[in-house]
Short mmCIF file of C-alpha atoms in Angstrom, two decimals:
data_model
loop_
_atom_site.label_atom_id
_atom_site.label_comp_id
_atom_site.label_asym_id
_atom_site.label_seq_id
_atom_site.Cartn_x
_atom_site.Cartn_y
_atom_site.Cartn_z
CA MET A 1 -165.38 4.94 -73.39
CA SER A 2 -162.70 5.67 -71.37
CA GLU A 3 -159.25 3.47 -71.39
CA ARG A 4 -160.18 0.26 -69.50
CA PRO A 5 -157.82 -0.64 -66.28
CA LEU A 6 -155.00 -2.82 -66.59
CA ILE A 7 -154.20 -5.48 -64.63
CA THR A 8 -151.69 -8.14 -64.37
CA GLU A 9 -151.75 -12.21 -63.93
CA GLN A 10 -149.57 -11.47 -60.89
CA GLU A 11 -151.83 -9.41 -59.25
CA ILE A 12 -154.51 -11.30 -59.76
CA ARG A 13 -152.56 -14.45 -58.31
CA GLY A 14 -151.36 -12.29 -55.61
CA ARG A 15 -154.73 -11.90 -54.54
CA ALA A 16 -156.11 -15.17 -54.09
CA ASN A 17 -154.52 -18.19 -51.96
CA GLY A 18 -153.42 -20.88 -53.85
CA GLN A 19 -156.40 -23.19 -54.03
CA SER A 20 -159.19 -19.96 -54.86
CA PHE A 21 -156.97 -19.30 -57.93
CA ASP A 22 -156.47 -22.49 -59.04
CA ARG A 23 -160.36 -23.50 -58.58
CA GLY A 24 -160.70 -19.76 -60.18
CA GLU A 25 -158.63 -20.33 -63.36
CA ASP A 26 -160.72 -23.82 -63.55
CA TYR A 27 -163.98 -21.84 -63.79
CA PHE A 28 -162.27 -19.55 -66.51
CA GLU A 29 -161.30 -22.41 -68.37
CA GLY A 30 -164.53 -24.33 -68.17
CA GLY A 31 -166.53 -21.44 -69.63
CA TYR A 32 -168.59 -20.89 -66.02
CA VAL A 33 -168.14 -16.79 -66.26
CA GLU A 34 -170.73 -14.93 -67.96
CA ASN A 35 -172.36 -11.11 -68.37
CA LEU A 36 -168.60 -9.85 -67.95
CA VAL A 37 -169.65 -6.25 -68.21
CA LEU A 38 -167.47 -3.18 -67.65
CA ARG A 39 -169.10 0.15 -66.32
CA GLY A 40 -166.50 2.65 -66.32
CA GLU A 41 -164.05 1.53 -63.42
CA VAL A 42 -166.90 -1.39 -62.05
CA LEU A 43 -166.44 -4.94 -63.55
CA THR A 44 -169.39 -7.27 -63.05
CA ALA A 45 -169.70 -11.06 -63.72
CA LYS A 46 -172.04 -13.67 -63.11
CA VAL A 47 -170.10 -16.65 -62.07
CA MET A 48 -171.90 -20.72 -61.96
CA GLY A 49 -171.23 -22.54 -58.95
CA SER A 50 -172.64 -24.96 -56.62
CA GLN A 51 -175.72 -23.05 -56.51
CA TYR A 52 -178.32 -23.12 -58.95
CA GLU A 53 -178.34 -19.27 -59.33
CA PRO A 54 -174.77 -17.90 -60.27
CA TYR A 55 -172.68 -15.89 -58.37
CA LEU A 56 -172.81 -12.31 -58.78
CA VAL A 57 -169.21 -10.56 -58.81
CA GLU A 58 -167.83 -6.77 -58.39
CA VAL A 59 -164.50 -5.57 -58.77
CA HIS A 60 -164.12 -2.04 -58.09
CA PHE A 61 -161.22 -0.30 -59.89
CA SER A 62 -159.32 2.89 -59.10
CA GLY A 63 -156.71 3.67 -62.23
CA ASN A 64 -155.24 0.39 -62.77
CA THR A 65 -155.37 -0.71 -59.17
CA ILE A 66 -158.08 -3.45 -57.56
CA ALA A 67 -159.62 -1.01 -55.12
CA ARG A 68 -161.75 -3.78 -53.75
CA THR A 69 -163.98 -6.72 -54.67
CA LEU A 70 -167.30 -8.30 -53.53
CA CYS A 71 -169.27 -11.94 -54.30
CA ASN A 72 -172.14 -13.19 -52.65
CA CYS A 73 -170.71 -16.06 -52.09
CA PRO A 74 -170.07 -17.52 -48.33
CA TYR A 75 -166.31 -17.60 -49.00
CA ASP A 76 -164.26 -16.22 -46.06
CA TRP A 77 -161.25 -17.73 -45.60
CA GLY A 78 -158.87 -14.63 -46.81
CA GLY A 79 -158.04 -13.23 -50.24
CA ASP A 80 -160.32 -12.96 -53.10
CA CYS A 81 -162.88 -16.15 -53.67
CA ARG A 82 -162.68 -18.53 -57.19
CA HIS A 83 -165.59 -16.91 -58.33
CA ILE A 84 -163.86 -13.21 -58.25
CA VAL A 85 -160.40 -15.09 -59.65
CA ALA A 86 -162.20 -16.26 -62.47
CA THR A 87 -164.10 -12.75 -63.11
CA LEU A 88 -160.58 -11.12 -63.52
CA LEU A 89 -158.94 -14.15 -65.57
CA ALA A 90 -161.55 -13.49 -68.03
CA TYR A 91 -160.84 -9.50 -67.40
CA ARG A 92 -157.29 -10.02 -68.30
CA ARG A 93 -157.34 -13.18 -70.74
CA ASP A 94 -160.72 -12.78 -72.81
CA ARG A 95 -161.22 -8.88 -73.53
CA GLU A 96 -163.77 -10.16 -76.62
CA SER A 97 -166.52 -11.44 -74.42
CA LEU A 98 -166.47 -8.25 -72.15
CA ALA A 99 -169.09 -5.78 -73.11
CA GLU A 100 -168.72 -2.10 -72.12
CA ARG A 101 -171.62 0.05 -70.94
CA PRO A 102 -172.24 3.56 -69.62
CA LEU A 103 -172.49 4.13 -65.53
CA LEU A 104 -176.24 3.58 -63.97
CA ALA A 105 -175.77 7.02 -63.17
CA THR A 106 -174.92 8.43 -66.96
CA LEU A 107 -177.83 6.08 -68.51
CA LEU A 108 -180.36 7.61 -65.52
CA ALA A 109 -179.16 11.17 -65.67
CA ASP A 110 -181.56 12.53 -68.78
CA LEU A 111 -184.84 10.61 -66.75
CA ASP A 112 -187.87 12.55 -64.88
CA ALA A 113 -188.92 11.96 -61.80
CA GLU A 114 -192.16 10.17 -63.62
CA GLN A 115 -189.65 7.94 -66.02
CA LEU A 116 -187.56 6.99 -62.76
CA ARG A 117 -190.39 6.07 -60.88
CA ALA A 118 -191.42 3.65 -63.97
CA VAL A 119 -188.13 2.23 -64.17
CA ILE A 120 -187.96 1.19 -60.40
CA LEU A 121 -191.49 -0.50 -60.65
CA ALA A 122 -191.07 -2.11 -63.82
CA VAL A 123 -187.68 -3.52 -62.67
CA ALA A 124 -189.20 -4.69 -58.95
CA ASP A 125 -192.16 -6.25 -60.25
CA GLY A 126 -191.96 -9.67 -59.33
CA GLN A 127 -189.19 -9.53 -57.47
CA PRO A 128 -189.44 -9.05 -54.04
CA GLY A 129 -186.22 -9.34 -52.81
CA LEU A 130 -185.59 -6.24 -54.41
CA VAL A 131 -188.91 -4.50 -53.29
CA GLY A 132 -187.13 -5.23 -49.70
CA ILE A 133 -183.99 -3.45 -50.60
CA VAL A 134 -186.12 -0.19 -52.32
CA GLU A 135 -188.31 -0.54 -48.82
CA THR A 136 -184.84 0.07 -46.84
CA ALA A 137 -183.76 2.89 -49.03
CA VAL A 138 -186.62 4.98 -48.56
CA ALA A 139 -186.59 4.16 -44.61
CA GLN A 140 -183.15 5.32 -44.52
CA LEU A 141 -184.04 8.60 -46.20
CA GLN A 142 -186.81 9.01 -44.10
CA ALA A 143 -185.06 8.28 -41.26
CA GLY A 144 -182.31 10.77 -42.04
CA ALA A 145 -180.04 9.10 -43.89
CA VAL A 146 -176.44 10.50 -44.23
CA GLY A 147 -175.36 11.88 -47.25
CA GLU A 148 -172.36 11.80 -48.86
CA GLU A 149 -171.66 15.89 -48.88
CA THR A 150 -173.80 16.92 -45.71
CA ALA A 151 -172.53 14.33 -43.19
CA VAL A 152 -175.45 15.30 -41.17
CA VAL A 153 -177.97 13.19 -39.40
CA PRO A 154 -180.90 15.40 -39.17
CA LYS A 155 -182.76 15.28 -35.32
CA PRO A 156 -185.07 13.47 -34.45
CA ILE A 157 -184.36 10.19 -35.93
CA ASN A 158 -187.42 8.37 -37.26
CA VAL A 159 -187.75 5.36 -35.08
CA GLU A 160 -190.38 4.04 -37.20
CA ALA A 161 -188.60 3.98 -40.41
CA ILE A 162 -185.72 2.33 -39.40
CA GLN A 163 -188.13 -0.59 -37.53
CA GLN A 164 -190.13 -1.07 -40.43
CA ALA A 165 -186.82 -1.20 -42.73
CA ILE A 166 -185.11 -4.38 -40.60
CA ARG A 167 -188.44 -5.66 -40.56
CA GLY A 168 -188.98 -5.62 -44.09
CA GLN A 169 -185.66 -7.70 -44.49
CA MET A 170 -185.81 -10.21 -41.64
CA ALA A 171 -189.41 -10.89 -42.88
CA GLN A 172 -188.04 -13.10 -45.22
CA PHE A 173 -186.70 -15.45 -42.65
CA ALA A 174 -190.08 -15.66 -40.95
CA PRO A 175 -192.38 -18.69 -40.58
CA SER A 176 -194.61 -17.13 -42.89
CA ARG A 177 -192.53 -17.02 -45.44
CA SER A 178 -191.01 -20.66 -44.90
CA ARG A 179 -190.28 -22.39 -48.40
CA TYR A 180 -188.32 -25.77 -48.93
CA TYR A 181 -185.00 -24.76 -47.65
CA ASP A 182 -183.06 -27.18 -49.81
CA ASP A 183 -184.15 -25.00 -52.60
CA TRP A 184 -182.80 -21.81 -50.23
CA TYR A 185 -179.39 -22.71 -49.06
CA ASP A 186 -176.68 -25.58 -48.64
CA SER A 187 -174.36 -25.78 -45.62
CA ASP A 188 -171.78 -23.10 -47.39
CA ASP A 189 -174.55 -20.64 -48.17
CA TYR A 190 -175.92 -19.61 -45.37
CA PRO A 191 -178.04 -16.16 -45.33
CA ASP A 192 -176.50 -12.85 -43.51
CA TYR A 193 -179.07 -11.99 -40.88
CA GLY A 194 -177.11 -8.94 -40.04
CA GLU A 195 -177.19 -7.15 -43.26
CA SER A 196 -180.74 -5.44 -42.52
CA LEU A 197 -178.51 -3.58 -39.57
CA ASP A 198 -175.24 -2.56 -41.89
CA PRO A 199 -177.18 0.72 -43.06
CA PHE A 200 -177.99 1.85 -40.00
CA VAL A 201 -174.47 1.25 -38.65
CA GLU A 202 -173.35 3.21 -41.36
CA GLN A 203 -175.32 6.16 -40.50
CA ALA A 204 -174.31 5.82 -36.94
CA ALA A 205 -170.65 6.23 -38.22
CA ALA A 206 -171.56 8.87 -40.00
CA CYS A 207 -172.87 10.76 -36.72
CA LEU A 208 -169.97 10.40 -35.03
CA GLU A 209 -167.75 11.94 -37.61
CA ALA A 210 -170.48 14.82 -37.61
CA ASN A 211 -169.84 14.87 -33.96
CA ASP A 212 -173.91 14.04 -33.77
CA VAL A 213 -173.02 11.57 -30.48
CA ALA A 214 -176.51 11.24 -29.87
CA GLY A 215 -178.06 10.88 -32.96
CA ALA A 216 -175.32 8.28 -33.28
CA LEU A 217 -176.31 6.10 -29.87
CA ALA A 218 -180.17 6.73 -30.94
CA ILE A 219 -179.65 5.15 -34.08
CA LEU A 220 -177.64 2.46 -32.93
CA GLU A 221 -179.88 1.30 -29.88
CA VAL A 222 -183.38 1.83 -31.86
CA ALA A 223 -182.08 -0.23 -34.98
CA LEU A 224 -180.42 -3.20 -32.39
CA THR A 225 -183.10 -3.61 -30.26
CA GLU A 226 -185.33 -4.07 -33.19
CA TRP A 227 -183.28 -6.41 -34.61
CA PHE A 228 -182.69 -8.87 -31.96
CA ALA A 229 -186.95 -8.35 -31.84
CA GLN A 230 -187.39 -9.73 -34.91
CA VAL A 231 -184.13 -12.96 -34.16
CA LYS A 232 -186.61 -13.82 -31.63
CA LYS A 233 -189.17 -14.80 -34.42
CA LEU A 234 -186.62 -16.63 -36.31
CA ASP A 235 -188.54 -20.21 -37.90
CA ASP A 236 -186.90 -23.52 -36.75
CA TYR A 237 -184.18 -23.77 -39.60
CA HIS A 238 -183.16 -20.48 -39.46
CA GLU A 239 -182.89 -20.40 -35.21
CA ASP A 240 -180.67 -23.55 -36.33
CA VAL A 241 -178.53 -21.47 -38.90
CA PHE A 242 -178.79 -18.79 -36.34
CA ALA A 243 -176.87 -20.35 -33.72
CA ASP A 244 -174.14 -21.37 -36.60
CA THR A 245 -173.42 -17.82 -37.41
CA ALA A 246 -174.23 -16.00 -34.85
CA SER A 247 -170.39 -14.37 -34.66
CA ASP A 248 -170.50 -13.30 -37.86
CA CYS A 249 -173.90 -11.56 -37.76
CA LEU A 250 -172.78 -8.00 -36.33
CA GLU A 251 -169.61 -8.08 -37.25
CA GLY A 252 -168.31 -4.06 -36.97
CA VAL A 253 -171.29 -3.39 -35.08
CA GLY A 254 -169.41 -3.78 -31.90
CA GLU A 255 -166.56 -1.28 -32.28
CA VAL A 256 -169.21 1.60 -33.95
CA LEU A 257 -171.23 1.24 -30.79
CA ALA A 258 -167.90 1.30 -28.63
CA GLU A 259 -167.14 4.55 -30.21
CA ALA A 260 -170.49 5.87 -29.60
CA LEU A 261 -170.30 4.96 -25.95
CA LEU A 262 -167.10 6.44 -25.66
CA SER A 263 -168.31 9.67 -26.98
CA HIS A 264 -170.95 10.19 -24.64
CA ASP A 265 -170.89 11.56 -21.36
CA LEU A 266 -173.49 9.09 -19.72
CA SER A 267 -174.61 9.08 -16.33
CA SER A 268 -174.05 5.71 -13.81
CA GLN A 269 -177.99 4.68 -14.59
CA ASP A 270 -177.72 4.93 -18.04
CA LYS A 271 -174.46 2.64 -17.79
CA GLU A 272 -176.10 0.18 -15.94
CA ALA A 273 -178.75 -0.16 -18.11
CA TRP A 274 -176.54 -0.22 -21.47
CA ARG A 275 -174.12 -2.86 -19.63
CA LYS A 276 -177.83 -4.80 -18.91
CA GLN A 277 -179.11 -4.36 -22.53
CA LEU A 278 -175.38 -5.32 -24.41
CA LYS A 279 -175.62 -9.06 -21.88
CA LYS A 280 -179.02 -9.67 -22.69
CA TRP A 281 -177.97 -9.23 -26.53
CA ASN A 282 -174.63 -11.09 -25.99
CA LYS A 283 -176.40 -13.93 -24.81
CA GLN A 284 -179.07 -14.16 -27.12
CA LEU A 285 -176.38 -14.35 -29.94
CA GLU A 286 -175.35 -17.54 -28.50
CA ASP A 287 -172.68 -16.32 -26.44
CA SER A 288 -170.87 -14.48 -29.41
CA THR A 289 -168.00 -11.92 -28.57
CA SER A 290 -169.37 -9.66 -31.57
CA LEU A 291 -170.08 -6.83 -28.81
CA ASP A 292 -167.61 -7.52 -26.25
CA VAL A 293 -165.94 -4.53 -27.26
CA ALA A 294 -168.44 -2.31 -26.86
CA LEU A 295 -169.13 -3.75 -23.49
CA MET A 296 -165.26 -3.01 -22.21
CA ALA A 297 -165.75 0.38 -23.50
CA LEU A 298 -168.73 0.77 -21.18
CA GLU A 299 -166.72 -0.85 -18.48
CA GLN A 300 -163.73 0.61 -19.01
CA GLY A 301 -164.46 4.19 -20.52
CA TRP A 302 -161.89 6.61 -20.12
CA ASN A 303 -160.97 6.10 -16.00
CA TYR A 304 -159.19 2.68 -16.53
CA PRO A 305 -155.86 3.41 -14.35
CA PRO A 306 -153.48 2.16 -17.08
CA LEU A 307 -155.25 4.02 -19.95
CA LEU A 308 -155.20 7.17 -18.05
CA ARG A 309 -151.40 6.79 -17.13
CA VAL A 310 -150.82 6.69 -20.85
CA ILE A 311 -153.02 9.38 -22.04
CA GLU A 312 -152.74 12.01 -19.37
CA ASN A 313 -148.64 11.12 -18.66
CA GLY A 314 -147.32 9.51 -21.50
CA GLU A 315 -146.49 6.49 -19.30
CA ILE A 316 -145.40 3.98 -22.69
CA THR A 317 -144.36 0.42 -21.80
CA GLU A 318 -144.94 -2.95 -23.22
CA GLN A 319 -148.09 -3.28 -21.73
CA GLY A 320 -149.92 -0.60 -23.10
CA ALA A 321 -153.10 0.49 -22.04
CA TRP A 322 -153.83 -2.67 -19.97
CA ALA A 323 -152.99 -3.86 -16.38
CA GLY A 324 -151.99 -7.13 -17.39
CA GLU A 325 -151.62 -9.34 -20.79
CA ARG A 326 -153.88 -7.63 -24.00
CA PRO A 327 -157.06 -8.69 -24.62
CA TRP A 328 -157.80 -10.21 -27.98
CA LEU A 329 -160.08 -6.79 -28.59
CA ALA A 330 -157.54 -4.53 -27.94
CA ASP A 331 -157.01 -3.51 -31.39
CA ASP A 332 -160.76 -2.85 -31.58
CA LEU A 333 -160.77 -0.93 -28.63
CA ALA A 334 -157.78 1.56 -29.13
CA LEU A 335 -159.21 2.46 -32.48
CA ALA A 336 -162.53 3.61 -31.14
CA ARG A 337 -160.55 5.59 -28.38
CA LEU A 338 -158.16 6.93 -31.18
CA ARG A 339 -161.41 8.01 -33.33
CA VAL A 340 -162.74 9.77 -30.22
CA LEU A 341 -159.25 11.50 -29.45
CA ALA A 342 -158.99 12.63 -33.08
CA ARG A 343 -162.40 14.13 -33.11
CA GLN A 344 -161.84 15.88 -29.93
CA GLN A 345 -158.46 17.26 -31.15
CA LYS A 346 -156.55 15.74 -28.20
CA TRP A 347 -153.80 15.21 -30.22
CA GLN A 348 -150.91 14.95 -27.56
CA ALA A 349 -152.95 12.09 -26.11
CA TYR A 350 -153.70 10.48 -29.17
CA LEU A 351 -149.97 10.13 -30.25
CA TRP A 352 -149.66 8.66 -26.98
CA LEU A 353 -152.68 6.29 -26.99
CA ALA A 354 -151.35 5.47 -30.68
CA GLU A 355 -147.83 4.68 -29.92
CA ALA A 356 -148.71 2.72 -26.60
CA GLU A 357 -151.09 0.74 -28.23
CA GLY A 358 -148.99 -0.30 -31.34
CA GLN A 359 -150.84 1.66 -33.64
CA LEU A 360 -147.89 2.75 -35.95
CA GLY A 361 -149.55 3.62 -38.87
CA LEU A 362 -151.80 5.95 -37.28
CA TYR A 363 -148.77 7.31 -35.25
CA VAL A 364 -147.09 8.68 -38.05
CA ASN A 365 -149.68 10.04 -39.75
CA MET A 366 -150.88 12.03 -36.97
CA LEU A 367 -147.46 13.20 -36.88
CA ALA A 368 -147.32 13.98 -40.37
CA GLN A 369 -150.82 15.86 -40.20
CA LEU A 370 -149.49 18.19 -37.02
CA GLY A 371 -146.54 19.28 -39.16
CA ARG A 372 -143.79 16.83 -37.28
CA THR A 373 -142.19 15.96 -40.79
CA GLU A 374 -138.85 15.16 -39.68
CA GLU A 375 -140.38 12.91 -36.47
CA ALA A 376 -142.92 10.74 -39.12
CA VAL A 377 -139.90 10.13 -41.38
CA ALA A 378 -137.67 8.85 -38.77
CA GLU A 379 -140.24 6.98 -36.59
CA ALA A 380 -141.42 5.28 -40.33
CA LYS A 381 -137.99 4.09 -41.75
CA GLN A 382 -137.20 2.70 -38.03
CA TYR A 383 -140.85 1.06 -37.26
CA LEU A 384 -142.96 0.68 -40.12
CA THR A 385 -142.61 -2.53 -42.22
CA SER A 386 -146.39 -2.45 -43.95
CA ALA A 387 -146.07 -1.27 -47.49
CA ASN A 388 -149.70 -0.04 -47.30
CA GLU A 389 -149.13 1.95 -43.92
CA VAL A 390 -146.12 3.47 -45.58
CA LEU A 391 -147.88 4.22 -48.97
CA SER A 392 -150.21 5.90 -46.62
CA LEU A 393 -148.05 7.77 -45.40
CA LEU A 394 -146.37 9.16 -48.26
CA GLN A 395 -149.27 10.27 -50.05
CA LEU A 396 -150.40 12.07 -47.14
CA LEU A 397 -146.67 13.97 -47.18
CA TYR A 398 -147.47 14.45 -50.75
CA GLU A 399 -150.36 16.21 -50.58
CA LYS A 400 -149.04 18.61 -47.59
CA GLY A 401 -146.04 19.61 -50.09
CA GLU A 402 -143.41 17.56 -48.18
CA LYS A 403 -141.79 16.35 -51.52
CA THR A 404 -138.67 15.85 -50.06
CA ALA A 405 -139.44 13.82 -47.32
CA VAL A 406 -141.63 11.77 -49.86
CA PHE A 407 -138.60 11.06 -52.19
CA ASP A 408 -136.61 10.12 -49.07
CA LEU A 409 -138.90 7.60 -47.52
CA ALA A 410 -139.68 6.33 -50.84
CA ALA A 411 -136.08 5.03 -51.84
CA HIS A 412 -135.69 4.17 -48.28
CA TYR A 413 -138.57 1.70 -47.60
CA MET A 414 -138.07 0.27 -51.33
CA THR A 415 -134.38 -0.77 -50.64
CA GLN A 416 -135.39 -2.20 -47.40
CA ALA A 417 -138.93 -4.18 -48.77
CA THR A 418 -139.57 -7.65 -50.25
CA ALA A 419 -141.64 -8.00 -53.39
CA GLY A 420 -145.46 -8.70 -52.82
CA PRO A 421 -148.79 -7.19 -54.12
CA GLN A 422 -149.18 -4.42 -51.48
CA GLU A 423 -145.30 -3.39 -52.15
CA ALA A 424 -145.98 -3.27 -55.92
CA THR A 425 -148.88 -0.78 -55.12
CA LEU A 426 -146.71 1.57 -53.49
CA ALA A 427 -143.55 1.25 -56.55
CA GLN A 428 -146.20 1.95 -58.86
CA TRP A 429 -147.42 5.05 -57.14
CA VAL A 430 -144.08 6.11 -56.23
CA ARG A 431 -142.87 5.60 -60.20
CA GLU A 432 -145.81 7.55 -61.52
CA THR A 433 -145.10 10.13 -58.69
CA ALA A 434 -141.15 10.61 -59.34
CA VAL A 435 -141.94 11.20 -62.79
CA LYS A 436 -144.25 13.76 -62.31
CA GLN A 437 -141.40 15.46 -60.53
CA LYS A 438 -138.75 14.69 -62.84
CA GLN A 439 -136.69 12.77 -60.20
CA THR A 440 -134.93 10.51 -62.75
CA GLN A 441 -133.66 8.07 -60.38
CA LEU A 442 -136.33 7.46 -58.02
CA ALA A 443 -138.57 6.64 -60.72
CA ASN A 444 -136.07 4.10 -62.18
CA GLN A 445 -135.91 2.17 -58.72
CA ALA A 446 -139.55 2.34 -58.43
CA ALA A 447 -139.82 1.20 -61.92
CA THR A 448 -137.47 -1.59 -61.04
CA PHE A 449 -138.91 -2.59 -58.35
CA ALA A 450 -142.60 -2.50 -59.48
CA PHE A 451 -141.52 -4.99 -62.39
CA TYR A 452 -140.06 -7.39 -59.39
CA CYS A 453 -143.22 -7.48 -57.49
CA THR A 454 -145.58 -8.00 -60.58
CA ARG A 455 -143.42 -9.75 -63.42
CA SER A 456 -146.16 -7.80 -65.68
CA LEU A 457 -145.76 -6.94 -68.89
CA GLN A 458 -147.27 -3.45 -68.03
CA ASP A 459 -144.77 -2.80 -65.94
CA TYR A 460 -141.64 -4.10 -67.93
CA LEU A 461 -142.98 -1.35 -70.42
CA ALA A 462 -142.90 1.20 -67.97
CA ALA A 463 -139.60 0.73 -66.81
CA GLU A 464 -138.55 0.56 -70.56
CA GLN A 465 -139.88 4.28 -70.96
CA ILE A 466 -138.47 5.80 -67.97
CA ALA A 467 -134.94 3.87 -68.46
CA GLY A 468 -134.87 5.56 -72.07
CA GLU A 469 -130.97 5.07 -73.80
CA SER A 470 -129.82 3.02 -70.59
CA TRP A 471 -132.57 0.48 -71.47
CA PRO A 472 -130.32 -1.89 -73.17
CA THR A 473 -128.57 -2.00 -69.52
CA GLN A 474 -131.13 -1.85 -67.35
CA LYS A 475 -133.41 -4.53 -68.97
CA LEU A 476 -131.07 -7.13 -68.09
CA PRO A 477 -131.29 -7.86 -64.35
CA LEU A 478 -135.15 -7.61 -65.21
CA LEU A 479 -135.20 -10.30 -67.70
CA ALA A 480 -132.96 -12.20 -65.73
CA HIS A 481 -135.22 -12.18 -62.82
CA LEU A 482 -138.22 -13.23 -65.22
CA SER A 483 -136.48 -15.89 -66.25
CA GLN A 484 -137.05 -17.71 -62.76
CA GLY A 485 -140.08 -19.12 -61.63
CA ASN A 486 -143.02 -20.84 -63.19
CA TYR A 487 -145.32 -19.86 -66.21
CA ASP A 488 -146.02 -16.52 -66.26
CA MET A 489 -148.73 -14.90 -69.21
CA ASP A 490 -146.62 -11.66 -68.94
CA ALA A 491 -143.24 -13.08 -69.48
CA ALA A 492 -144.64 -14.82 -72.72
CA GLU A 493 -145.44 -11.20 -73.97
CA ILE A 494 -142.41 -9.45 -72.46
CA TYR A 495 -140.71 -12.17 -74.54
CA ILE A 496 -142.36 -11.66 -77.75
CA HIS A 497 -141.54 -7.89 -77.36
CA GLU A 498 -137.97 -8.55 -76.81
CA LYS A 499 -137.98 -10.87 -79.76
CA MET A 500 -136.86 -13.57 -77.91
CA LEU A 501 -138.81 -16.08 -79.56
CA PRO A 502 -137.31 -19.09 -78.18
CA GLU A 503 -137.77 -18.29 -74.76
CA ALA A 504 -141.35 -17.39 -75.47
CA MET A 505 -141.92 -20.54 -77.04
CA ALA A 506 -140.00 -22.72 -73.60
CA GLU A 507 -142.56 -20.13 -71.46
CA VAL A 508 -145.58 -21.15 -73.31
CA GLU A 509 -144.64 -25.19 -72.89
CA LYS A 510 -144.55 -25.04 -68.59
CA THR A 511 -148.29 -25.14 -68.86
CA HIS A 512 -151.63 -26.47 -70.60
CA TYR A 513 -153.47 -23.37 -69.72
CA ALA A 514 -151.70 -20.90 -72.06
CA HIS A 515 -154.05 -20.51 -74.80
CA GLY A 516 -154.05 -16.03 -74.94
CA SER A 517 -150.00 -16.60 -74.72
CA LEU A 518 -149.95 -19.46 -77.15
CA MET A 519 -152.12 -17.92 -79.90
CA ASN A 520 -149.60 -14.79 -79.44
CA VAL A 521 -146.71 -16.73 -79.92
CA ILE A 522 -147.34 -19.16 -82.64
CA GLU A 523 -148.64 -15.47 -84.37
CA ALA A 524 -144.92 -14.02 -83.09
CA VAL A 525 -142.70 -17.02 -84.27
CA LYS A 526 -144.92 -18.36 -87.37
CA ASP A 527 -142.06 -17.16 -89.76
CA ALA A 528 -138.97 -17.74 -88.25
CA TYR A 529 -139.82 -21.21 -86.60
CA PRO A 530 -142.85 -22.46 -89.35
CA ASP A 531 -142.44 -26.20 -87.85
#
């Protein structure tokens, strides 16, 4: 097996709000996490919750970084839910319960077509939900699904396949499938009615990337028309639930549709037809605003006077590309417009619009893409505050061979930034990059800043390795920083590493939940402090 990804307690805590972390820790301590499995860089688990069936959690790593997390619970209040927190804590604190297995692709690699067919049929037997997923996947292929390598959707699209896939997914909510609903959902666990649209929205987005504008618009029109037709067939229970969740059903759909409409040279007749259809759909969504960005894109097009002043003349004011107050969906519409301008290679218009609409991360990245490195770095130093945006620019500049600019901007940002989870990711990348490029001073700066962000053993050891002979002096401010704050599992481990045994004992006495650290401390101090 390859080396396991490493995560820190601080990183887990930084990804969730306080309540979610505390509940997640309770779940972990209560033994709610089951079937903890690592396959390559994907961690999965089942976590018992308020439902009879456990919630399913997936954590995707990229090296030692958490790339994304997924849970099928209904939590949507910012950060990781309690089930994800419990899973991450189990992975961090209870490695004995972790099973490591090969990737699914590796497991299936040597099977022939007949064996693969047998596996799918055996797994799907008696699981109607899985059958629907397979039907959708097959329909996607028949509809001309986009492959990762080709990024091309064959024409014409298979209308019937799209319709069948959506009908199959939505059929579970029809009267003929009615059951005792108390066995299905509680008030915190409503179904995702928009899920059946997701594959086709992704196809449409890929079509746009491949400049197949007609294909994108056709897929969206067919999929949305069929989906709204199926919404009308919801039984009484689901009709009530849909009314409560309508605003969430089409999340992200409006943005892709807006980009498709902005990419297409529609006739006046087509525009009017789309306008009527969008308003009709919005009404069916209980006056949801999910499609408002598409409607505004259709109504403004590229002839909106304030927009023209920006993209044609570079007139940038505090109002951006708007005549009055910026609407709440201004950012979504700006992003759709910028994607269109990028595909059309209208670079100056892109830069003017990005600057006018405050999309500064995209603005400096485009400057870098166009070879205007000095401008990009100067603008980033003056305006960028987001660690994610700065890291994106650093990585882009590094890929383009602009190493001096990378080192300059990285050092400047870490001097100004406040420690946090996003800043930790940036500092860790800078640290590793600086080591590769033999930039010792920058590597030390990044290693120190990374530790201030995470207070983790992993980052402490990295700082020690980079410091070399100067470590006895360089570690002093790090240890002083470590002594501040509440209980930290890694703090006890660091004190053990430094043979600071009284400090290690004091650290675990700060909490009742230091089981793993407590055992390590007991083992470390038993000879020196037998009592």
